[in-house]
Coordinates of C-alpha atoms in Angstrom, one line a residue:
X10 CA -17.9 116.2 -47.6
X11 CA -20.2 115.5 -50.3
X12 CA -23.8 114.9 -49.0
X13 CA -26.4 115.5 -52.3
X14 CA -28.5 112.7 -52.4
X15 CA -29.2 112.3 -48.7
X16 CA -32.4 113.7 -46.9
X17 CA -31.7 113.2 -43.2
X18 CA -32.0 116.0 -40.5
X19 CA -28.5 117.6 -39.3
X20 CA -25.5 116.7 -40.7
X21 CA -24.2 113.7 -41.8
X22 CA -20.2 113.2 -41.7
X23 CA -17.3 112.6 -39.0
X24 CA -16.4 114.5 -36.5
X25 CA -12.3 113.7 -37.3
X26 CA -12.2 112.2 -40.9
X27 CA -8.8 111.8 -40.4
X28 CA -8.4 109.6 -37.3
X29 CA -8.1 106.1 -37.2
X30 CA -11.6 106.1 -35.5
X31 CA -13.5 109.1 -36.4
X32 CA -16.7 109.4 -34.7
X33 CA -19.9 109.6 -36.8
X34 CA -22.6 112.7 -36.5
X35 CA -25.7 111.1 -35.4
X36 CA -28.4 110.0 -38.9
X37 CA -31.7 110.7 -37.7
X38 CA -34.8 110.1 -40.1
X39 CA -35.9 113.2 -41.9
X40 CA -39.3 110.7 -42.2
X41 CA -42.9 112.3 -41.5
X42 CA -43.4 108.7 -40.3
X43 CA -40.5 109.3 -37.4
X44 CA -41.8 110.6 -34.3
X45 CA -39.8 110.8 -31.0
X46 CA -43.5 109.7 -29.4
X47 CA -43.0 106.6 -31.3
X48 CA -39.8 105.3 -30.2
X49 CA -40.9 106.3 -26.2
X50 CA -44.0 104.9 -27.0
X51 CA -42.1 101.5 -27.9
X52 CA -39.5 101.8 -25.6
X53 CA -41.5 102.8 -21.9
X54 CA -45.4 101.9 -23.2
X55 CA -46.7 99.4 -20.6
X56 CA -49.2 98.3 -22.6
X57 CA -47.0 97.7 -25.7
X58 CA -44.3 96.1 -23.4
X59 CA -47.3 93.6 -22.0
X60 CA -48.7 92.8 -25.9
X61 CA -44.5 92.0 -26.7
X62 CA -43.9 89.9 -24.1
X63 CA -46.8 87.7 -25.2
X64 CA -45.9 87.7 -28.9
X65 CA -42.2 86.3 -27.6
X66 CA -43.0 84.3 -25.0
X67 CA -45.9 82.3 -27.6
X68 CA -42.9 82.1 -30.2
X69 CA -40.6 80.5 -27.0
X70 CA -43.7 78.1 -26.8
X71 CA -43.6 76.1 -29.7
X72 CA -40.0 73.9 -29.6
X73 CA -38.4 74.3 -33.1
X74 CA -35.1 72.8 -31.6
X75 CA -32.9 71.1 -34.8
X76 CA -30.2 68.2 -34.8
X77 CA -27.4 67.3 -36.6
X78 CA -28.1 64.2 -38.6
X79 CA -31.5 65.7 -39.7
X80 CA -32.0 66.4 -43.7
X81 CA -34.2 68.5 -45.5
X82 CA -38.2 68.7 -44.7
X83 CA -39.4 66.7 -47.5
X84 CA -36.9 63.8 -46.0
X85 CA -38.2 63.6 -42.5
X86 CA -41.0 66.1 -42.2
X87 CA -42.6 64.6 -39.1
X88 CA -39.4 66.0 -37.7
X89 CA -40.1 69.5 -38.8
X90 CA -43.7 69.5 -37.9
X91 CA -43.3 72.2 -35.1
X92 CA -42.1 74.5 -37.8
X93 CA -45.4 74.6 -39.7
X94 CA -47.3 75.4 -35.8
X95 CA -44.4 78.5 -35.7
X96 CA -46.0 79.4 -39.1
X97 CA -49.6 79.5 -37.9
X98 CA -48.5 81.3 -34.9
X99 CA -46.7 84.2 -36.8
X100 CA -49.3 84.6 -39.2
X101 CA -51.9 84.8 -36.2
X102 CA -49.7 86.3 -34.3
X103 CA -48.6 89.6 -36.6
X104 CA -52.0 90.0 -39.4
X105 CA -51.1 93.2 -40.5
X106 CA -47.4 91.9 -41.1
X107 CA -48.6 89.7 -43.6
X108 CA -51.5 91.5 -45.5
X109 CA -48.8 93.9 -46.8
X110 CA -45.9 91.7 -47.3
X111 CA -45.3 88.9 -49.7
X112 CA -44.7 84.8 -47.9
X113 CA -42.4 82.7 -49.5
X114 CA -41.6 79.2 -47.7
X115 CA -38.5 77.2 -48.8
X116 CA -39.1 74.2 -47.2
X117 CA -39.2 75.0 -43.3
X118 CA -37.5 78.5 -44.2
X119 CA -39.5 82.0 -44.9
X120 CA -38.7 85.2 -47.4
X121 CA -40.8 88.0 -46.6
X122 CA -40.7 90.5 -49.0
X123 CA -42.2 94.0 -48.4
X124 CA -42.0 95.7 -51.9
X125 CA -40.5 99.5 -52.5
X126 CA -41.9 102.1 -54.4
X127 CA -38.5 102.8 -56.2
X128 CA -37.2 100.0 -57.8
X129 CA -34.1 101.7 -58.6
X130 CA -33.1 101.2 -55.0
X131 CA -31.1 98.1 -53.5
X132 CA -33.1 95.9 -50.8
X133 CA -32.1 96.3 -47.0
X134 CA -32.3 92.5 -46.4
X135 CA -32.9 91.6 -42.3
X136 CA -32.2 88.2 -40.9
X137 CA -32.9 85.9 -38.1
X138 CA -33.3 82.1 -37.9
X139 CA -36.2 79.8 -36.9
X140 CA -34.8 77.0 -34.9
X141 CA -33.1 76.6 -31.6
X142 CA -30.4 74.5 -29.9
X143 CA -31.7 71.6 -28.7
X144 CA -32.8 71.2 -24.7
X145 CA -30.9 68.1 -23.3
X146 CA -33.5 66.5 -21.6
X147 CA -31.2 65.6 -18.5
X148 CA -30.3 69.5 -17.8
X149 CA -34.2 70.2 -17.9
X150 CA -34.4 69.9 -14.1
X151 CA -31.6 72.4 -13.8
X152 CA -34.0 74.8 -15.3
X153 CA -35.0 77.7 -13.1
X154 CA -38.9 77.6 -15.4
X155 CA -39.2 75.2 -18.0
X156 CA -36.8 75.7 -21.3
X157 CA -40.3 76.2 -23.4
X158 CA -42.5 78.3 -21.1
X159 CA -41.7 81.7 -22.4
X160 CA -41.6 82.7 -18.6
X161 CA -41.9 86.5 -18.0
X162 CA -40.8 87.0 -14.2
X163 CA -41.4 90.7 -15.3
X164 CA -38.1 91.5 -16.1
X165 CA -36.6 88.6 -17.9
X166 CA -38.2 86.1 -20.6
X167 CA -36.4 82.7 -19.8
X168 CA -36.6 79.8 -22.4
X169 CA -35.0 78.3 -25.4
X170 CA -35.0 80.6 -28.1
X171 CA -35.0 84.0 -25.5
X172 CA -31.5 85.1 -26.7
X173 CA -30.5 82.9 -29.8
X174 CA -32.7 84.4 -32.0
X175 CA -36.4 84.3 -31.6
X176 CA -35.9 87.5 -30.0
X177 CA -34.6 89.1 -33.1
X178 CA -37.2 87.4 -35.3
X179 CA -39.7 88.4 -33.4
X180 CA -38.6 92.3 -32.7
X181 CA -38.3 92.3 -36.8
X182 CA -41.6 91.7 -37.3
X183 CA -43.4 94.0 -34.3
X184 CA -40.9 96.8 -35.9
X185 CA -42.7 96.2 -39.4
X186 CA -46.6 96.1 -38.3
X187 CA -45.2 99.3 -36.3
X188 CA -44.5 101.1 -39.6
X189 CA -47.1 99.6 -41.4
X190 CA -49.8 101.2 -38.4
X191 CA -48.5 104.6 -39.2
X192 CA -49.0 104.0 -42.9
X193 CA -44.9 103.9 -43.8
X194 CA -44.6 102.9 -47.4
X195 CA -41.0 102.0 -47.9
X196 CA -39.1 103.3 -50.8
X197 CA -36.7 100.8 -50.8
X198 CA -37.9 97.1 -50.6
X199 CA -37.6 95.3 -47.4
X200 CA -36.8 91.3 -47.1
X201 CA -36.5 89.3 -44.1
X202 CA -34.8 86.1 -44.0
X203 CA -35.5 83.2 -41.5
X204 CA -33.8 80.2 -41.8
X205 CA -34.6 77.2 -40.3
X206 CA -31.4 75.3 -39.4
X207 CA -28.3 77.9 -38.5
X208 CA -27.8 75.9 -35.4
X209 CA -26.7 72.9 -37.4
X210 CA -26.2 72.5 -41.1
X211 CA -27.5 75.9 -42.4
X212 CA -28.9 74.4 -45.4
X213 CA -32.3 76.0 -45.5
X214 CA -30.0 79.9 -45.1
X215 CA -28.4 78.3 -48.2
X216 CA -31.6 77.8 -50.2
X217 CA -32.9 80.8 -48.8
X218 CA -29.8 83.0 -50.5
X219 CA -29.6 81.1 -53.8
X220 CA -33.8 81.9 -54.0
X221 CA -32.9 85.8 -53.7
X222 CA -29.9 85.6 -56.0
X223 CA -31.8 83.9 -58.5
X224 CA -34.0 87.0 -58.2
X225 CA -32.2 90.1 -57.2
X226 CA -28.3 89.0 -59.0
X227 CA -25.2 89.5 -56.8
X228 CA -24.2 92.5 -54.9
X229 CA -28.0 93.3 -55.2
X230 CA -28.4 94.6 -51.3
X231 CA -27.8 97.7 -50.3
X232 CA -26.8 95.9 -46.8
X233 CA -27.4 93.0 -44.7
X234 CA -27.9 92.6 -40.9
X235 CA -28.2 89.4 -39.1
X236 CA -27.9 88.2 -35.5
X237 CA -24.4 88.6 -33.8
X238 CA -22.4 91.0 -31.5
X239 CA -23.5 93.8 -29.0
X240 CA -21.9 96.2 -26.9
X241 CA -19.2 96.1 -24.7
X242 CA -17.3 98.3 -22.0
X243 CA -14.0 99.4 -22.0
X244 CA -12.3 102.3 -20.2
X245 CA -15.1 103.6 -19.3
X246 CA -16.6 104.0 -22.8
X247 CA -19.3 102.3 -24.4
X248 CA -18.5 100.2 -27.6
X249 CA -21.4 99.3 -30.2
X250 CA -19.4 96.7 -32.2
X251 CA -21.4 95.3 -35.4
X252 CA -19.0 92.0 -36.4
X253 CA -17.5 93.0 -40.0
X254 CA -15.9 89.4 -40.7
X255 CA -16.2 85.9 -39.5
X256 CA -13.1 83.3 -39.3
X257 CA -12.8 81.0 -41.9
X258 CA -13.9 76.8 -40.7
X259 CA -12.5 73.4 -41.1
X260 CA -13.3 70.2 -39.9
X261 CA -9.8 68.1 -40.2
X262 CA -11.3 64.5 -40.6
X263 CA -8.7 61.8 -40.7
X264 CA -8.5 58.3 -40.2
X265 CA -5.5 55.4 -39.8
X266 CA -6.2 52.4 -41.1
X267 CA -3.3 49.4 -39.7
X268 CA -3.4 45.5 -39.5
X269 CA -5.5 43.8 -37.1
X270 CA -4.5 41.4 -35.0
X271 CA -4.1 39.9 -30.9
X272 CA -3.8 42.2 -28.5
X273 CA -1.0 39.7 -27.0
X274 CA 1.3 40.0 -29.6
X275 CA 0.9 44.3 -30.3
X276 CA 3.0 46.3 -32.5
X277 CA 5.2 48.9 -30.1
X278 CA 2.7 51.4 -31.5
X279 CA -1.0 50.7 -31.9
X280 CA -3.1 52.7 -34.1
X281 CA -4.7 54.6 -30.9
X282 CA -0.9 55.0 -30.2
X283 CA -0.1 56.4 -33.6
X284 CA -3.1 58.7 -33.2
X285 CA -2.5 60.1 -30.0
X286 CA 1.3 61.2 -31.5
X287 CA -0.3 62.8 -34.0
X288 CA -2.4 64.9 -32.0
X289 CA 0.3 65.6 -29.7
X290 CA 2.2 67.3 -32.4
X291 CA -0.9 69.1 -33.5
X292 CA -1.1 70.7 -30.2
X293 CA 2.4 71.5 -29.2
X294 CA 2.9 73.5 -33.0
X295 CA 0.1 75.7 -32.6
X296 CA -0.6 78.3 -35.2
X297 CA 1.0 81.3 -34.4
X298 CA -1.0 84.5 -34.1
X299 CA -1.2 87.7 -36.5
X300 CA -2.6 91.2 -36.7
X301 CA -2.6 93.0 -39.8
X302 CA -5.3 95.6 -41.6
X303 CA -7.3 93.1 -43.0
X304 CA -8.0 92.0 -39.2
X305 CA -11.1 94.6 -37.9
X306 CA -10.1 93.6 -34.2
X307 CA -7.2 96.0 -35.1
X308 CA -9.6 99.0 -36.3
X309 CA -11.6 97.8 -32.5
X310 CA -8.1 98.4 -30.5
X311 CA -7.6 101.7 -32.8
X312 CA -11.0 102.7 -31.1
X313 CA -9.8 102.6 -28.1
X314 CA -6.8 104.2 -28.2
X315 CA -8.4 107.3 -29.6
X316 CA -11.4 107.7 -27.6
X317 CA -10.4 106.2 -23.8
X318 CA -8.1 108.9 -21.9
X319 CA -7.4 106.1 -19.4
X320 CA -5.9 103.9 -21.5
X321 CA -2.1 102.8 -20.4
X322 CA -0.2 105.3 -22.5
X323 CA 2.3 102.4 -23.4
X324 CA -0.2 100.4 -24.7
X325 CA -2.0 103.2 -26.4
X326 CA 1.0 104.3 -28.6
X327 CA 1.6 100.6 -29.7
X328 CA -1.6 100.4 -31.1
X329 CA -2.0 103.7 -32.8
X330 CA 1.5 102.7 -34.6
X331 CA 0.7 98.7 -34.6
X332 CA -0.5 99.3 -38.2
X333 CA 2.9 100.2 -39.0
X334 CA 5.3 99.4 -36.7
X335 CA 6.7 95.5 -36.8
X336 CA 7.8 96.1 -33.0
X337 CA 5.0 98.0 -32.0
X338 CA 2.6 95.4 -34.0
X339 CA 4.3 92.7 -32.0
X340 CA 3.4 94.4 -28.7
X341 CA 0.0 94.3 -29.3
X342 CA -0.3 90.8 -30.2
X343 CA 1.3 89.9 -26.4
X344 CA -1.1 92.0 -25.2
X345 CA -3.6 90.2 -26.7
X346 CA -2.3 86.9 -25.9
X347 CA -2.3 87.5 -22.2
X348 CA -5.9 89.3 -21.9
X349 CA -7.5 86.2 -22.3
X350 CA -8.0 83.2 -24.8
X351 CA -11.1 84.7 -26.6
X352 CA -8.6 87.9 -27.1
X353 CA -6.4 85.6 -28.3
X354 CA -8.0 83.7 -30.8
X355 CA -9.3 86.8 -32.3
X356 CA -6.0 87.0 -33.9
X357 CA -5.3 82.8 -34.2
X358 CA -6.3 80.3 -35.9
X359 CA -7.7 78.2 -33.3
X360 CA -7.3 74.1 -33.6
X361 CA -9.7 71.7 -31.2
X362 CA -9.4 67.9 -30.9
X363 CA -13.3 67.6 -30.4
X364 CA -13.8 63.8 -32.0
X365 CA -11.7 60.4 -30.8
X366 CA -13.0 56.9 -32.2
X367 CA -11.0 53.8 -32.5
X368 CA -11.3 49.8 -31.0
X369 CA -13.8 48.1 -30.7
X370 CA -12.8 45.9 -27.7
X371 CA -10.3 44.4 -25.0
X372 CA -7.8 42.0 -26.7
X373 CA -8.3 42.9 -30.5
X374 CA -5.9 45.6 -32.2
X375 CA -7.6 48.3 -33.4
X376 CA -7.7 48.4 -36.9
X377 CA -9.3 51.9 -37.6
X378 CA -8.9 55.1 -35.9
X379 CA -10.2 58.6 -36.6
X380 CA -10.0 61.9 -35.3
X381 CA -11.9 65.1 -35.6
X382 CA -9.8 67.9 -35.4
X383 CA -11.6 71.8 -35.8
X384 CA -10.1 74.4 -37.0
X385 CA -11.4 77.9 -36.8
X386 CA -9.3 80.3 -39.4
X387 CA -7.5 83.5 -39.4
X388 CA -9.2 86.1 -41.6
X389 CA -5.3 86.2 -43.2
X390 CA -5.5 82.4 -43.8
X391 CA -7.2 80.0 -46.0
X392 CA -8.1 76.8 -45.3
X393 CA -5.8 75.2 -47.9
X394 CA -3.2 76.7 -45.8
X395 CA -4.7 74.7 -42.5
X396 CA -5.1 71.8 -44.5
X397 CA -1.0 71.3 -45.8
X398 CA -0.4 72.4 -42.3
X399 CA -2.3 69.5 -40.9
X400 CA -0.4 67.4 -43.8
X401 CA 3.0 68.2 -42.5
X402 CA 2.4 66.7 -39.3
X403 CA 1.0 64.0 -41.0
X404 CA 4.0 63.5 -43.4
X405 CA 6.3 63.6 -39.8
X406 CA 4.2 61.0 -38.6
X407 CA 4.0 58.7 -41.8
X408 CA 7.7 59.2 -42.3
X409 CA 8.4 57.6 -38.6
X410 CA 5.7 54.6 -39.2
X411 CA 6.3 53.8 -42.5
X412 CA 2.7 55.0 -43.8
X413 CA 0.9 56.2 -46.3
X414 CA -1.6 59.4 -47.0
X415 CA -4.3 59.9 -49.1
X416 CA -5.6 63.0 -48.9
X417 CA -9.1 64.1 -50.7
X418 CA -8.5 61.1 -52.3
X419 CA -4.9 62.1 -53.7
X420 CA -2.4 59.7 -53.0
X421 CA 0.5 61.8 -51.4
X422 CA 2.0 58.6 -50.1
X423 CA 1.7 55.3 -51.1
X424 CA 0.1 52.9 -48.7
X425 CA 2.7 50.5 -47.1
X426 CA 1.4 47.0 -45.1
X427 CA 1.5 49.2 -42.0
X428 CA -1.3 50.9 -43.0
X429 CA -2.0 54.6 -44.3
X430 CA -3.7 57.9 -42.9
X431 CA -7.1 59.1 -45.1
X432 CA -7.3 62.9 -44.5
X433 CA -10.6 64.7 -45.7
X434 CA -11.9 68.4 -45.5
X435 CA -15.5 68.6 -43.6
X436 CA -17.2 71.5 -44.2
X437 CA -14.5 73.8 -45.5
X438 CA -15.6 77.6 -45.3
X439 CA -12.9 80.7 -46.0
X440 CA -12.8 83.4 -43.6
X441 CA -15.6 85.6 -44.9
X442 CA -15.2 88.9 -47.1
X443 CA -14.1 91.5 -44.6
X444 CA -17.3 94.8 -44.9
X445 CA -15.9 97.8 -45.4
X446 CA -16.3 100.1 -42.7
X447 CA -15.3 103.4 -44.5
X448 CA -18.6 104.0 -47.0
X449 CA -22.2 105.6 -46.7
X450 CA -23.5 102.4 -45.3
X451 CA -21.1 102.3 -42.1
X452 CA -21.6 105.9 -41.8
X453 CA -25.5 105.4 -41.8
X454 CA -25.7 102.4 -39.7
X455 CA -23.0 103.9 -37.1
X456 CA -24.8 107.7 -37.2
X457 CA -28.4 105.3 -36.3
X458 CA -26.7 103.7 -33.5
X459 CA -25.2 107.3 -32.0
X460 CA -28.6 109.1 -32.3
X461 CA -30.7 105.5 -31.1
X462 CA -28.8 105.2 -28.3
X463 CA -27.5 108.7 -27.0
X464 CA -30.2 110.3 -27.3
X465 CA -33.4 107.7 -27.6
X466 CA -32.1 105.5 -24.8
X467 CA -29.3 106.6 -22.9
X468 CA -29.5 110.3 -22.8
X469 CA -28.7 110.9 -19.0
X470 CA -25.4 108.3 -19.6
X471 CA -24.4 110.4 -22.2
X472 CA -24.1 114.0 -20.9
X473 CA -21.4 115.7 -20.7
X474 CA -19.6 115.5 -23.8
X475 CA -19.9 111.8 -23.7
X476 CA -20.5 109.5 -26.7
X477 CA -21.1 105.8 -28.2
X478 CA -18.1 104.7 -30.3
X479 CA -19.1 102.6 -33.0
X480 CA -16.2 100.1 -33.8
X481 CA -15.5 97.3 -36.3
X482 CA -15.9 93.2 -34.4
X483 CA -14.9 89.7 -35.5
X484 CA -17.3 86.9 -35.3
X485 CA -15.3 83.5 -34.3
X486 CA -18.0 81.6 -34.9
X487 CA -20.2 81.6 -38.1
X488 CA -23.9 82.6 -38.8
X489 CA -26.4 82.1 -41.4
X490 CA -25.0 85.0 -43.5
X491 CA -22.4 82.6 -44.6
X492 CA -24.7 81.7 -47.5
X493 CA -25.3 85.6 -48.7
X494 CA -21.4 86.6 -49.2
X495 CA -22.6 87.7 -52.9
X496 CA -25.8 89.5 -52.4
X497 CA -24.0 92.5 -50.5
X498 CA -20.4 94.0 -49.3
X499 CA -22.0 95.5 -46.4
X500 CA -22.7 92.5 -44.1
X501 CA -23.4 93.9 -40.4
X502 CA -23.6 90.8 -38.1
X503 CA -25.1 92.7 -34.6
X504 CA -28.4 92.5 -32.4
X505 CA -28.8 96.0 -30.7
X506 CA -29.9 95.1 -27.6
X507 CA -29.8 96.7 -24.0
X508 CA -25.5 96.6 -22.5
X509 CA -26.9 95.8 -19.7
X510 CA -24.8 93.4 -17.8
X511 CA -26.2 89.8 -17.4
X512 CA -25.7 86.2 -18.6
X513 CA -28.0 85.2 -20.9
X514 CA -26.9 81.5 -20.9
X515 CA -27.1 80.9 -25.1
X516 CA -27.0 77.7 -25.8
X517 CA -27.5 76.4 -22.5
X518 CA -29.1 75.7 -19.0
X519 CA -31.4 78.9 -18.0
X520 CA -31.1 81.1 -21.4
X521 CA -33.2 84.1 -20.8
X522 CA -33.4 87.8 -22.7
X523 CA -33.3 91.1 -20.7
X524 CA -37.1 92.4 -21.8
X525 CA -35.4 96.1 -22.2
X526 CA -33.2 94.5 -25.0
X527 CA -35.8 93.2 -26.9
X528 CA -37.8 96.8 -27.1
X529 CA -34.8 98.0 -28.1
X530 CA -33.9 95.9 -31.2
X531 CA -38.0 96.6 -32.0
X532 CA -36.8 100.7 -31.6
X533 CA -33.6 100.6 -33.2
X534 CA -35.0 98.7 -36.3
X535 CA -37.7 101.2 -36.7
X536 CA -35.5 103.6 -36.9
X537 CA -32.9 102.6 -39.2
X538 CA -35.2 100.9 -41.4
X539 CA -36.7 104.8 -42.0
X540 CA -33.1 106.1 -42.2
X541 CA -32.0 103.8 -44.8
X542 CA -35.6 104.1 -46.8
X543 CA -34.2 107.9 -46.7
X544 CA -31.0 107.6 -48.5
X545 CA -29.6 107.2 -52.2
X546 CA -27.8 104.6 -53.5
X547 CA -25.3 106.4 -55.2
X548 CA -23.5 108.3 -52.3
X549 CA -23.0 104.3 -51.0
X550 CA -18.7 104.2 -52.1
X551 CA -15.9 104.2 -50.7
X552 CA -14.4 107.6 -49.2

């Protein structure tokens, strides 16, 4: 293998190029700045452990919780006031941080830039986001400490924000002032990306990426890492499993408009009526599920067939041929199916009546009806194929009830006096552009996570011949780095935290971070950031 341009120590490379899942040699940073005292020192320093705690649990403090319905700062900013107090905080919080790097605010969002010496090298851009899913202030008593009390019980940090993503936000910016403390002058620019509003619109990540565009062009990153999967267990192997895709959205919107009239004297099918057969046939003619190359759940299963020993042999030799064999293909996807529904939908397009409304009271025929219906797509599907889907049930329906459809405001069928169905696309987003996970920039971010981890963090867990396999995820849900498709191919979604085994209630009642996790996102950043500072754009293609 070809390795000029790279200044690492050891080798860089793959212990099997030729396997399905060939296992990375571990990147270390050939860095006078990387010292193994500095990583211990972050990871097992009681004093630095105490000062991050604080610098979390302060962030956990101020609410920056977001809604639905709310727009852009300059249209409500009372509403975004807490924002500007995160702001101070930071910039009181992490001085060094923002002496050396550049402050940009895009409304309620932040660009940091930390500028390289060598402008000939592509920008590692680092995300997180701002704001935090709202507290529902009847589940508040529910609450073990309060939702916004940062609460250290000296293992845990509980509050809203603690896992989803503070945490990350935070860790990104101890791991800078870290470098910056030992004098680290990056080579290759640094940016870090905070949106304010990735639990609900995403519109500030969307401003954010057009700002950086505007500036750097497309394809101008020499990789991107935002929040997103971990590690899992499996065979008795540990998994690091950065998500490589997300599935494409859709929010089906469509309304029936019928007569009015007295509830004594109803048509044999109200418009509720109509409604309800419509979603029946949604349901019962579910999308049916499918596992090609393009799907990196099937480069995951290829993982594990090659590096658990007690996998079922049956199972095993389906997958390692499921790329190529229609039966053997077919096996998998049962297996899949049965393991569980998450398993399931990796491989589905998923569909969810989530929204009803219709009538307005007892004795009047309802004369408007709508229903949400969510779709989460199939990396091999678009949503213009879930849309004329959705349109053939409706066509069934129409046919039967003598009705119309408009669809995007295209007349497909011409309204009759019994009414007509008005179908709209909310928030249509393609399955996202699948990163490649046979170039440089896999290789370096996989060989990071080896060394990090195997020998950093886990070096008694991985004796004896032992290793961390680093395989390809699927997001189902969708993050911020839906906005920054163009800026880079290599788009890592993954928080390397701790695989310790707990809940950390996202999103809900009691959400709480693991303090070992968050030390070890601070670690692992420090030392990719100087692996990556290390390296050469050129040897970045496709082997």
């Amino acid at each position: 293998m070809n390795n000029s341009g790279f200044n690492f120590v050891g080798t860089i490379g793959y212990d099997n190029p030729d396997s399905l899942c060939p296992v990375p040699d571990y990147f270390v940073p050939s860095s006078s700045f990387y010292k193994n005292d500095t990583i211990d020192l972050i990871l097992h320093d009681e004093n630095f452990r105490n000062n991050s705690v604080t610098k979390l649990s302060g962030s956990i403090q101020i609410p920056t919780e977001v809604y639905d319905e709310w727009g852009l700062i300059d249209e409500n900013p009372e509403k975004w006031a807490n924002f500007e107090k995160l702001h101070v905080y930071l910039e009181q919080t992490f001085p060094l941080f923002h002496k050396n790097l550049k402050k940009e605010k895009i409304y309620s969002g932040l660009i940091y830039t930390w500028e390289g010496s060598d402008s000939n090298l592509k920008p590692l851009l680092l995300m997180a986001h701002q704001d935090v899913v709202p507290v529902q202030i009847e589940t508040i008593k529910d609450w073990t400490h309060e939702p916004f009390s940062g609460y250290y019980d000296g293992e845990f940090v509980w509050g809203r924000g603690t896992s989803d993503c503070k945490n990350l936000l935070i860790a990104l910016m101890e791991t800078i002032e870290e470098l910056i403390k030992v004098d680290f002058a990056p080579k290759r620019t640094i940016i870090l990306s905070f949106g304010a509003d990735e639990e609900s619109a995403g519109r500030s990540a969307f401003l954010l990426a057009k700002k950086l565009e505007e500036r750097y062009g497309q394809n101008s990153m020499y990789a991107i890492i935002d929040e997103g999967t971990g590690f899992t267990e499996s065979n008795g192997k540990i998994f690091a499993m950065p998500a490589v895709a997300e599935k494409g959205y859709l929010d089906a919107v469509i309304s029936l408009t019928t007569p009015g009239g007295h509830s004594s004297i109803p048509p044999d099918h109200t418009s509720i009526g109509i409604v309800s057969e419509l979603i029946q046939l949604a349901e019962s003619n579910p999308f049916a599920p499918l596992l090609t190359n393009v799907n990196p759940i099937l480069g995951f299963l290829q993982c594990v067939a090659e590096h658990c020993p007690s996998i079922d042999k049956s199972l095993k030799k389906n997958i390692l041929k499921a790329h190529l064999d229609i039966d053997a293909n077919q096996k998998v996807i049962e297996y899949l199916e049965k393991k569980s529904l998450a398993s399931k939908y990796l491989i589905t397009t998923s569909q969810a009546v989530d929204v009803i409304q219709g009538g307005a009271k007892s004795n009047a025929l309802p004369e408007h009806v709508s229903v949400l219906i969510n779709y989460r797509i199939a990396v091999e599907s678009t949503y213009l194929e879930v849309a004329e889907n959705v349109t053939g049930h409706l066509k069934q329906v129409a046919d039967k009830y003598n009705l119309g459809i408009v669809r995007e405001g295209e007349e497909l069928l011409k309204p009759s006096g019994n009414g007509y169905f008005n179908f709209t696309y909310n928030d249509p987003l393609e399955a996202a552009p699948i990163t490649p996970t046979n170039d440089k920039a896999w290789e370096v971010l996989s060989g990071t996570l080896r060394h990090f981890y195997e020998k950093m963090v886990y070096p008694t867990r991985f004796e004896n011949d032992d290793y961390l396999i680093v395989a390809p995820a699927m997001s189902t849900g969708n993050t911020d780095t839906k906005s920054y498709w163009k800026l880079s191919d290599n788009i890592y979604r993954f928080t390397p935290e701790s695989w310790k085994e707990y809940d950390s209630h996202a999103h809900s009642v009691d959400e709480k971070i693991d303090f070992e996790s968050h030390l070890q996102i601070i670690a692992f950043f420090y030392e990719y950031i100087l692996n990556v500072d290390g390296i050469k754009d050129e040897v970045n293609v496709v082997i």
